[in-house]
mmCIF file of C-alpha atoms and ligand atoms in Angstrom:
data_model
loop_
_atom_site.group_PDB
_atom_site.id
_atom_site.type_symbol
_atom_site.label_atom_id
_atom_site.label_comp_id
_atom_site.label_asym_id
_atom_site.label_seq_id
_atom_site.Cartn_x
_atom_site.Cartn_y
_atom_site.Cartn_z
ATOM 1 C CA MET S 7 0.247 -0.364 -0.448
ATOM 2 C CA LYS S 8 1.307 3.975 -0.217
ATOM 3 C CA ALA S 9 1.389 5.135 3.229
ATOM 4 C CA VAL S 10 3.214 8.901 4.212
ATOM 5 C CA LEU S 11 6.103 7.756 6.972
ATOM 6 C CA LEU S 12 8.138 9.227 9.409
ATOM 7 C CA ASP S 13 11.518 7.461 10.633
ATOM 8 C CA LYS S 14 12.996 10.408 12.370
ATOM 9 C CA PRO S 15 11.035 14.029 13.964
ATOM 10 C CA ALA S 16 12.474 16.832 12.425
ATOM 11 C CA PRO S 17 10.490 20.491 11.553
ATOM 12 C CA ILE S 18 8.249 19.993 8.868
ATOM 13 C CA GLU S 19 10.056 22.156 6.335
ATOM 14 C CA GLU S 20 12.843 19.591 6.628
ATOM 15 C CA THR S 21 10.094 17.349 4.614
ATOM 16 C CA PRO S 22 10.982 14.445 7.527
ATOM 17 C CA LEU S 23 8.194 12.642 5.753
ATOM 18 C CA ARG S 24 8.046 9.852 2.408
ATOM 19 C CA TYR S 25 5.723 8.991 0.431
ATOM 20 C CA SER S 26 6.102 5.469 -0.535
ATOM 21 C CA GLU S 27 4.966 1.451 -0.535
ATOM 22 C CA TYR S 28 4.924 0.146 2.993
ATOM 23 C CA ASP S 29 2.947 -3.229 4.252
ATOM 24 C CA VAL S 30 -0.409 -3.984 4.449
ATOM 25 C CA PRO S 31 -0.902 -5.025 7.838
ATOM 26 C CA LYS S 32 -1.862 -8.604 8.316
ATOM 27 C CA ILE S 33 -5.417 -8.234 11.076
ATOM 28 C CA SER S 34 -5.186 -10.978 14.022
ATOM 29 C CA ASP S 35 -8.326 -12.459 15.268
ATOM 30 C CA ASP S 36 -9.701 -9.617 17.210
ATOM 31 C CA GLU S 37 -9.004 -6.774 14.592
ATOM 32 C CA VAL S 38 -10.150 -5.450 11.579
ATOM 33 C CA LEU S 39 -8.800 -4.707 8.589
ATOM 34 C CA ILE S 40 -9.951 -1.024 7.286
ATOM 35 C CA LYS S 41 -9.327 0.918 3.580
ATOM 36 C CA ILE S 42 -9.175 4.570 4.479
ATOM 37 C CA LYS S 43 -11.698 6.412 2.814
ATOM 38 C CA ALA S 44 -10.031 10.105 4.505
ATOM 39 C CA CYS S 45 -7.839 11.207 7.469
ATOM 40 C CA GLY S 46 -8.148 14.537 9.415
ATOM 41 C CA VAL S 47 -4.765 15.989 9.594
ATOM 42 C CA CYS S 48 -4.209 17.624 13.098
ATOM 43 C CA ARG S 49 -1.765 19.441 15.149
ATOM 44 C CA SER S 50 -0.328 16.757 17.215
ATOM 45 C CA ASN S 51 0.234 15.393 14.062
ATOM 46 C CA LEU S 52 2.905 18.075 13.674
ATOM 47 C CA ASN S 53 3.842 17.491 17.378
ATOM 48 C CA VAL S 54 4.991 13.712 16.758
ATOM 49 C CA ILE S 55 6.147 15.013 13.273
ATOM 50 C CA GLU S 56 8.340 17.821 14.893
ATOM 51 C CA GLY S 57 9.221 15.816 17.661
ATOM 52 C CA VAL S 58 7.801 17.743 20.131
ATOM 53 C CA TYR S 59 6.151 14.884 21.953
ATOM 54 C CA SER S 60 9.088 12.682 22.097
ATOM 55 C CA ARG S 61 11.038 15.903 23.821
ATOM 56 C CA LEU S 62 8.505 15.814 26.120
ATOM 57 C CA GLY S 63 8.961 11.871 26.631
ATOM 58 C CA ILE S 64 5.798 10.741 24.589
ATOM 59 C CA PRO S 65 7.362 7.481 22.922
ATOM 60 C CA SER S 66 6.403 7.005 19.094
ATOM 61 C CA LEU S 67 6.934 4.082 16.895
ATOM 62 C CA SER S 68 10.207 4.894 14.524
ATOM 63 C CA PRO S 69 9.467 4.775 11.331
ATOM 64 C CA ILE S 70 5.475 5.467 12.297
ATOM 65 C CA ILE S 71 2.153 6.417 9.692
ATOM 66 C CA PRO S 72 1.068 9.257 11.775
ATOM 67 C CA GLY S 73 -2.942 10.457 11.399
ATOM 68 C CA HIS S 74 -5.551 9.753 13.841
ATOM 69 C CA GLU S 75 -8.844 10.834 12.535
ATOM 70 C CA ILE S 76 -9.568 8.217 10.413
ATOM 71 C CA ILE S 77 -12.552 6.652 7.789
ATOM 72 C CA GLY S 78 -12.973 3.905 6.176
ATOM 73 C CA LEU S 79 -14.358 0.590 4.847
ATOM 74 C CA ILE S 80 -13.271 -2.900 6.323
ATOM 75 C CA THR S 81 -12.574 -5.027 3.710
ATOM 76 C CA GLU S 82 -11.910 -7.749 6.366
ATOM 77 C CA THR S 83 -12.501 -9.264 10.045
ATOM 78 C CA GLY S 84 -10.933 -11.630 12.620
ATOM 79 C CA SER S 85 -12.044 -14.625 13.743
ATOM 80 C CA ASN S 86 -12.985 -13.329 16.926
ATOM 81 C CA VAL S 87 -14.970 -10.247 15.943
ATOM 82 C CA LYS S 88 -18.822 -10.455 15.885
ATOM 83 C CA ASN S 89 -19.596 -6.560 16.028
ATOM 84 C CA LEU S 90 -18.562 -5.783 12.365
ATOM 85 C CA VAL S 91 -19.105 -7.293 8.975
ATOM 86 C CA THR S 92 -17.093 -6.462 5.861
ATOM 87 C CA GLY S 93 -18.654 -3.521 3.692
ATOM 88 C CA ASP S 94 -19.148 -1.433 7.546
ATOM 89 C CA ARG S 95 -18.344 2.030 7.110
ATOM 90 C CA VAL S 96 -16.249 3.308 10.603
ATOM 91 C CA GLY S 97 -14.167 5.504 12.479
ATOM 92 C CA ILE S 98 -10.932 5.347 14.575
ATOM 93 C CA GLN S 99 -10.340 8.099 16.939
ATOM 94 C CA PRO S 100 -6.469 8.779 18.803
ATOM 95 C CA LEU S 101 -7.223 6.226 21.497
ATOM 96 C CA TYR S 102 -6.734 3.016 19.410
ATOM 97 C CA SER S 103 -7.027 0.160 22.698
ATOM 98 C CA ALA S 104 -6.525 0.156 25.929
ATOM 99 C CA CYS S 105 -6.146 -2.259 28.369
ATOM 100 C CA GLY S 106 -9.769 -3.036 29.316
ATOM 101 C CA VAL S 107 -8.481 -4.424 33.117
ATOM 102 C CA CYS S 108 -7.108 -1.284 34.639
ATOM 103 C CA GLU S 109 -8.813 1.250 37.210
ATOM 104 C CA TYR S 110 -9.462 3.502 34.427
ATOM 105 C CA CYS S 111 -10.991 0.920 32.234
ATOM 106 C CA LEU S 112 -12.648 -0.568 34.698
ATOM 107 C CA SER S 113 -15.068 3.150 35.738
ATOM 108 C CA ALA S 114 -15.425 3.880 31.763
ATOM 109 C CA ARG S 115 -12.370 6.148 31.304
ATOM 110 C CA GLU S 116 -10.449 4.073 29.484
ATOM 111 C CA HIS S 117 -8.719 7.160 27.859
ATOM 112 C CA LEU S 118 -6.431 7.605 30.922
ATOM 113 C CA CYS S 119 -5.502 3.968 31.176
ATOM 114 C CA PRO S 120 -1.878 3.762 31.611
ATOM 115 C CA ASN S 121 -1.343 1.282 28.758
ATOM 116 C CA ARG S 122 -3.698 2.964 26.201
ATOM 117 C CA LEU S 123 -2.697 2.614 22.589
ATOM 118 C CA ILE S 124 -2.592 6.040 20.762
ATOM 119 C CA THR S 125 -2.889 6.047 16.697
ATOM 120 C CA GLY S 126 -0.250 7.444 14.683
ATOM 121 C CA GLU S 127 2.244 7.708 17.781
ATOM 122 C CA THR S 128 1.904 4.432 19.643
ATOM 123 C CA VAL S 129 0.690 2.204 16.413
ATOM 124 C CA HIS S 130 0.264 2.881 12.988
ATOM 125 C CA GLY S 131 -2.273 5.916 11.709
ATOM 126 C CA GLY S 132 -4.237 7.318 8.700
ATOM 127 C CA TYR S 133 -2.044 8.710 6.676
ATOM 128 C CA ALA S 134 -1.772 5.245 4.428
ATOM 129 C CA GLU S 135 -4.182 2.909 2.600
ATOM 130 C CA TYR S 136 -5.173 0.734 4.691
ATOM 131 C CA ILE S 137 -5.060 0.320 8.762
ATOM 132 C CA LYS S 138 -5.928 -2.109 11.034
ATOM 133 C CA GLY S 139 -8.267 -1.849 14.000
ATOM 134 C CA LYS S 140 -9.675 -3.648 17.105
ATOM 135 C CA ASN S 141 -12.911 -4.463 16.816
ATOM 136 C CA ASN S 142 -14.162 -2.710 20.161
ATOM 137 C CA TYR S 143 -12.091 0.626 19.226
ATOM 138 C CA VAL S 144 -13.669 1.217 16.197
ATOM 139 C CA TYR S 145 -16.845 2.857 15.377
ATOM 140 C CA ARG S 146 -19.895 2.563 12.584
ATOM 141 C CA VAL S 147 -20.404 5.481 11.346
ATOM 142 C CA PRO S 148 -23.683 6.991 10.707
ATOM 143 C CA LYS S 149 -24.921 7.230 6.441
ATOM 144 C CA GLU S 150 -26.164 10.857 6.829
ATOM 145 C CA LEU S 151 -22.180 11.817 6.883
ATOM 146 C CA LYS S 152 -19.521 12.116 3.875
ATOM 147 C CA ASP S 153 -16.450 10.938 4.546
ATOM 148 C CA HIS S 154 -14.368 13.772 5.016
ATOM 149 C CA GLU S 155 -16.997 15.180 7.628
ATOM 150 C CA ALA S 156 -17.034 12.235 9.365
ATOM 151 C CA ALA S 157 -13.134 12.096 9.770
ATOM 152 C CA PRO S 158 -12.584 14.965 11.579
ATOM 153 C CA LEU S 159 -15.589 14.161 14.228
ATOM 154 C CA PHE S 160 -12.344 11.294 15.342
ATOM 155 C CA CYS S 161 -10.490 13.816 16.690
ATOM 156 C CA PRO S 162 -11.709 17.289 17.081
ATOM 157 C CA GLY S 163 -14.848 16.310 17.215
ATOM 158 C CA VAL S 164 -14.649 14.202 20.782
ATOM 159 C CA THR S 165 -11.630 16.330 21.874
ATOM 160 C CA ALA S 166 -14.239 19.482 21.922
ATOM 161 C CA TYR S 167 -17.283 17.174 23.270
ATOM 162 C CA ARG S 168 -15.395 16.090 26.251
ATOM 163 C CA ALA S 169 -14.293 19.781 26.505
ATOM 164 C CA VAL S 170 -17.440 21.466 26.709
ATOM 165 C CA LYS S 171 -18.804 18.279 29.047
ATOM 166 C CA GLN S 172 -15.783 19.370 31.498
ATOM 167 C CA ALA S 173 -17.191 22.954 31.088
ATOM 168 C CA ASN S 174 -20.454 22.786 33.626
ATOM 169 C CA LEU S 175 -22.379 24.149 31.716
ATOM 170 C CA THR S 176 -26.094 24.809 31.055
ATOM 171 C CA ILE S 177 -28.681 27.430 30.299
ATOM 172 C CA GLY S 178 -28.340 30.550 31.532
ATOM 173 C CA LYS S 179 -24.253 30.596 31.552
ATOM 174 C CA THR S 180 -21.483 32.184 29.115
ATOM 175 C CA ALA S 181 -18.858 30.216 28.242
ATOM 176 C CA ALA S 182 -16.002 31.308 26.384
ATOM 177 C CA ILE S 183 -13.477 29.595 23.823
ATOM 178 C CA PHE S 184 -9.987 30.309 24.027
ATOM 179 C CA GLY S 185 -8.210 29.608 20.526
ATOM 180 C CA ILE S 186 -11.537 28.866 17.168
ATOM 181 C CA GLY S 187 -9.419 26.563 15.036
ATOM 182 C CA GLY S 188 -10.293 22.715 13.828
ATOM 183 C CA VAL S 189 -11.420 21.599 18.002
ATOM 184 C CA GLY S 190 -12.328 25.447 18.708
ATOM 185 C CA HIS S 191 -15.044 25.403 16.560
ATOM 186 C CA VAL S 192 -16.998 22.895 17.072
ATOM 187 C CA ALA S 193 -16.794 23.386 20.783
ATOM 188 C CA VAL S 194 -18.412 26.824 19.650
ATOM 189 C CA GLN S 195 -21.461 23.931 18.729
ATOM 190 C CA PHE S 196 -21.489 21.898 20.895
ATOM 191 C CA ALA S 197 -21.266 24.335 23.894
ATOM 192 C CA LYS S 198 -24.269 26.572 22.038
ATOM 193 C CA MET S 199 -26.241 22.858 21.917
ATOM 194 C CA THR S 200 -25.788 23.264 25.736
ATOM 195 C CA GLY S 201 -28.358 26.560 26.303
ATOM 196 C CA ALA S 202 -25.360 28.583 27.064
ATOM 197 C CA SER S 203 -24.479 31.582 25.907
ATOM 198 C CA VAL S 204 -20.902 31.491 23.936
ATOM 199 C CA ILE S 205 -18.093 33.778 23.197
ATOM 200 C CA ALA S 206 -15.927 32.651 20.776
ATOM 201 C CA VAL S 207 -12.406 34.401 21.709
ATOM 202 C CA SER S 208 -9.281 34.315 18.991
ATOM 203 C CA ARG S 209 -5.883 36.026 17.665
ATOM 204 C CA SER S 210 -7.285 35.424 14.039
ATOM 205 C CA LYS S 211 -10.026 38.024 12.321
ATOM 206 C CA LYS S 212 -11.076 34.944 9.808
ATOM 207 C CA ASN S 213 -11.333 32.088 12.558
ATOM 208 C CA LEU S 214 -13.513 34.514 14.460
ATOM 209 C CA GLU S 215 -15.770 34.606 11.331
ATOM 210 C CA LEU S 216 -15.723 31.098 11.117
ATOM 211 C CA ALA S 217 -16.951 31.017 15.199
ATOM 212 C CA SER S 218 -19.553 33.311 14.435
ATOM 213 C CA THR S 219 -21.003 31.362 11.164
ATOM 214 C CA VAL S 220 -21.294 28.186 13.188
ATOM 215 C CA GLY S 221 -23.154 30.169 16.294
ATOM 216 C CA ALA S 222 -20.596 32.017 18.315
ATOM 217 C CA ASP S 223 -23.452 34.730 20.284
ATOM 218 C CA LYS S 224 -19.861 37.529 20.478
ATOM 219 C CA THR S 225 -17.067 37.164 19.469
ATOM 220 C CA ILE S 226 -13.558 39.049 20.686
ATOM 221 C CA PRO S 227 -9.779 39.688 20.114
ATOM 222 C CA GLN S 228 -7.285 37.582 21.892
ATOM 223 C CA ASP S 229 -5.146 40.466 22.608
ATOM 224 C CA ASP S 230 -3.862 43.054 25.515
ATOM 225 C CA ASN S 231 -8.188 44.584 25.304
ATOM 226 C CA LEU S 232 -9.428 40.972 26.129
ATOM 227 C CA VAL S 233 -9.721 41.585 29.893
ATOM 228 C CA GLN S 234 -10.656 44.431 30.230
ATOM 229 C CA GLU S 235 -13.299 44.264 27.281
ATOM 230 C CA MET S 236 -15.008 40.735 29.414
ATOM 231 C CA LYS S 237 -14.494 43.381 32.771
ATOM 232 C CA LYS S 238 -17.379 45.688 30.491
ATOM 233 C CA ILE S 239 -19.735 42.326 29.090
ATOM 234 C CA GLY S 240 -18.924 40.563 32.242
ATOM 235 C CA TYR S 241 -17.247 37.834 33.341
ATOM 236 C CA VAL S 242 -17.622 34.296 31.878
ATOM 237 C CA ASP S 243 -18.829 31.130 34.038
ATOM 238 C CA SER S 244 -16.217 28.483 32.025
ATOM 239 C CA ALA S 245 -13.839 28.972 30.116
ATOM 240 C CA ILE S 246 -12.287 26.376 27.885
ATOM 241 C CA VAL S 247 -8.762 27.111 26.290
ATOM 242 C CA PHE S 248 -7.773 25.275 22.982
ATOM 243 C CA ALA S 249 -4.947 27.923 21.572
ATOM 244 C CA PRO S 250 -1.805 26.981 22.872
ATOM 245 C CA SER S 251 -1.081 29.691 24.338
ATOM 246 C CA GLN S 252 0.830 30.732 27.526
ATOM 247 C CA GLU S 253 -1.365 34.065 27.847
ATOM 248 C CA ALA S 254 -4.015 32.238 26.922
ATOM 249 C CA ILE S 255 -3.990 29.983 29.675
ATOM 250 C CA ASP S 256 -3.427 33.145 31.748
ATOM 251 C CA ARG S 257 -6.542 35.300 30.243
ATOM 252 C CA ALA S 258 -8.894 32.786 30.462
ATOM 253 C CA GLN S 259 -7.856 32.813 34.638
ATOM 254 C CA ARG S 260 -8.819 35.780 34.684
ATOM 255 C CA ILE S 261 -11.662 36.759 33.215
ATOM 256 C CA THR S 262 -13.056 33.455 34.328
ATOM 257 C CA LYS S 263 -16.030 34.346 37.409
ATOM 258 C CA PRO S 264 -15.562 33.136 41.493
ATOM 259 C CA GLY S 265 -16.629 29.097 41.254
ATOM 260 C CA GLY S 266 -15.714 29.186 38.049
ATOM 261 C CA THR S 267 -14.478 26.377 35.696
ATOM 262 C CA ILE S 268 -11.509 26.960 33.294
ATOM 263 C CA VAL S 269 -10.867 23.449 30.867
ATOM 264 C CA LEU S 270 -7.371 23.262 29.797
ATOM 265 C CA GLY S 271 -6.911 21.188 26.570
ATOM 266 C CA VAL S 272 -3.567 23.055 26.008
ATOM 267 C CA ALA S 273 -0.229 22.756 27.254
ATOM 268 C CA GLY S 274 0.791 25.577 29.862
ATOM 269 C CA ASP S 275 1.312 26.540 33.078
ATOM 270 C CA VAL S 276 -1.299 27.446 35.604
ATOM 271 C CA ARG S 277 -0.146 30.502 37.594
ATOM 272 C CA LYS S 278 -1.390 33.011 40.611
ATOM 273 C CA LEU S 279 -4.259 30.574 41.017
ATOM 274 C CA LEU S 280 -6.327 32.643 43.836
ATOM 275 C CA PHE S 281 -7.510 30.126 46.333
ATOM 276 C CA PHE S 282 -10.113 32.151 47.810
ATOM 277 C CA PHE S 283 -12.155 32.402 43.749
ATOM 278 C CA GLU S 284 -12.383 28.645 44.388
ATOM 279 C CA LYS S 285 -12.087 28.853 40.793
ATOM 280 C CA THR S 286 -11.555 24.817 39.153
ATOM 281 C CA ILE S 287 -9.202 24.082 36.979
ATOM 282 C CA LYS S 288 -9.758 20.880 34.396
ATOM 283 C CA GLY S 289 -7.510 18.736 31.716
ATOM 284 C CA THR S 290 -8.941 17.546 29.147
ATOM 285 C CA ALA S 291 -8.372 14.985 26.502
ATOM 286 C CA ILE S 292 -9.819 13.046 23.623
ATOM 287 C CA GLY S 293 -12.308 11.278 25.141
ATOM 288 C CA THR S 294 -14.223 7.730 25.978
ATOM 289 C CA ARG S 295 -15.333 4.981 23.725
ATOM 290 C CA HIS S 296 -18.961 6.539 25.433
ATOM 291 C CA ASP S 297 -17.793 10.009 24.184
ATOM 292 C CA MET S 298 -17.186 9.169 20.750
ATOM 293 C CA LYS S 299 -20.472 7.310 20.150
ATOM 294 C CA GLU S 300 -22.181 10.478 20.989
ATOM 295 C CA VAL S 301 -20.444 12.697 18.962
ATOM 296 C CA LEU S 302 -21.275 10.376 15.646
ATOM 297 C CA LYS S 303 -24.942 10.054 17.377
ATOM 298 C CA ILE S 304 -25.320 14.332 17.135
ATOM 299 C CA ALA S 305 -23.176 14.560 14.203
ATOM 300 C CA SER S 306 -25.741 11.782 12.672
ATOM 301 C CA THR S 307 -28.871 14.729 13.387
ATOM 302 C CA ASN S 308 -26.313 17.355 11.007
ATOM 303 C CA LYS S 309 -26.151 19.529 14.455
ATOM 304 C CA ILE S 310 -22.557 19.649 13.764
ATOM 305 C CA ARG S 311 -20.942 21.684 10.701
ATOM 306 C CA ILE S 312 -17.337 21.095 10.467
ATOM 307 C CA VAL S 313 -15.557 23.069 8.038
ATOM 308 C CA THR S 314 -13.382 20.729 6.019
ATOM 309 C CA ASN S 315 -10.569 21.290 2.863
ATOM 310 C CA THR S 316 -9.949 18.053 1.436
ATOM 311 C CA TYR S 317 -6.291 17.400 -0.617
ATOM 312 C CA PRO S 318 -4.308 13.721 -1.696
ATOM 313 C CA LEU S 319 -2.765 11.420 0.553
ATOM 314 C CA GLN S 320 0.804 12.637 -1.402
ATOM 315 C CA GLN S 321 0.527 16.142 -0.169
ATOM 316 C CA ALA S 322 0.810 15.323 3.676
ATOM 317 C CA SER S 323 4.003 17.411 4.180
ATOM 318 C CA GLU S 324 2.607 20.162 1.889
ATOM 319 C CA VAL S 325 -0.342 20.453 4.280
ATOM 320 C CA LEU S 326 1.464 19.601 6.919
ATOM 321 C CA GLN S 327 3.115 23.219 6.601
ATOM 322 C CA LYS S 328 0.326 24.987 5.722
ATOM 323 C CA LEU S 329 -1.368 24.007 9.051
ATOM 324 C CA LYS S 330 2.063 25.490 10.728
ATOM 325 C CA GLY S 331 2.263 28.538 8.813
ATOM 326 C CA GLY S 332 -1.730 29.074 10.434
ATOM 327 C CA GLU S 333 -3.177 29.126 6.287
ATOM 328 C CA ILE S 334 -5.989 25.870 6.932
ATOM 329 C CA LYS S 335 -9.718 27.601 7.546
ATOM 330 C CA GLY S 336 -11.470 24.285 9.572
ATOM 331 C CA ARG S 337 -9.630 21.085 9.055
ATOM 332 C CA ALA S 338 -7.828 20.146 6.274
ATOM 333 C CA VAL S 339 -8.881 15.564 5.354
ATOM 334 C CA LEU S 340 -5.970 13.297 2.696
ATOM 335 C CA ILE S 341 -7.192 11.736 0.740
ATOM 336 C CA PRO S 342 -5.973 8.206 -0.694
HETATM 337 ZN ZN1 LIG C 28 -5.819 15.115 16.658
HETATM 338 ZN ZN1 LIG C 29 -6.480 0.121 31.628
#
């Protein structure tokens, strides 16, 4: 099969990816083989490729096929697979599999399993023509969704959904969402579904426009005037941060009301947290299998709009360079 391989991490401008022939994966009894139709391009793919994660001590296979928002058709099933058949259209999310027996797996928090495998990091991902998946970790895709629209549900979709669930939003509350890229513009839509009023915060004028078109009640530039501006409008009950910036994290803390919640979907420091304001800070990362199924159910009723642009798989390297340069609106999706 054709695949995009990373032998050794390096800045994307140095073109560390190679498009070449690779063996089609061989499945075991509880696995399925999937012919890939679409795979989204995520900033965390770039972190794997450029070695950001390996410097944080997160291991990766070498060589590795990146990519973790995958849609395809099942072409083969292992002898123990009873829940899926050849021809099923399915997806794979970043959580490739988990051990099934640890305290996290046994309490429906398998995304925290210490023995979890991550698609495109510790096992081969979706920048290829085929991938194999574990039968209990692939998800049927509703027929209402097109391949390229469905692929991003498997990372931005589930990530945004879980972050919004962590933010305790209900009707009458207000939320600020920092960072309106592939994940943020989906988070705006899930946050609106809770009945809360949603303020989108971004450095990019283009992305603030995107936030308005997907339903944000208000948009505010992420700059030095933000805290003053928010003081006039009124601080928020919850803030969710997807902007990879320490300033965004600091400002999110400042514009959240006492007793409020700040949800972090990016790396950074929590500084000057004044205990007497009783603010809660939570991390959020990908989602469980249950979260993933809920996202697909909601998306099947056309309630979620993901802005996508498709590119041929061979162009993975160019697309990642564009992503790094902030030139991708919504989500880029590779088609093998
Ligand atoms: Zn992702
Ligand atoms: Zn486990």
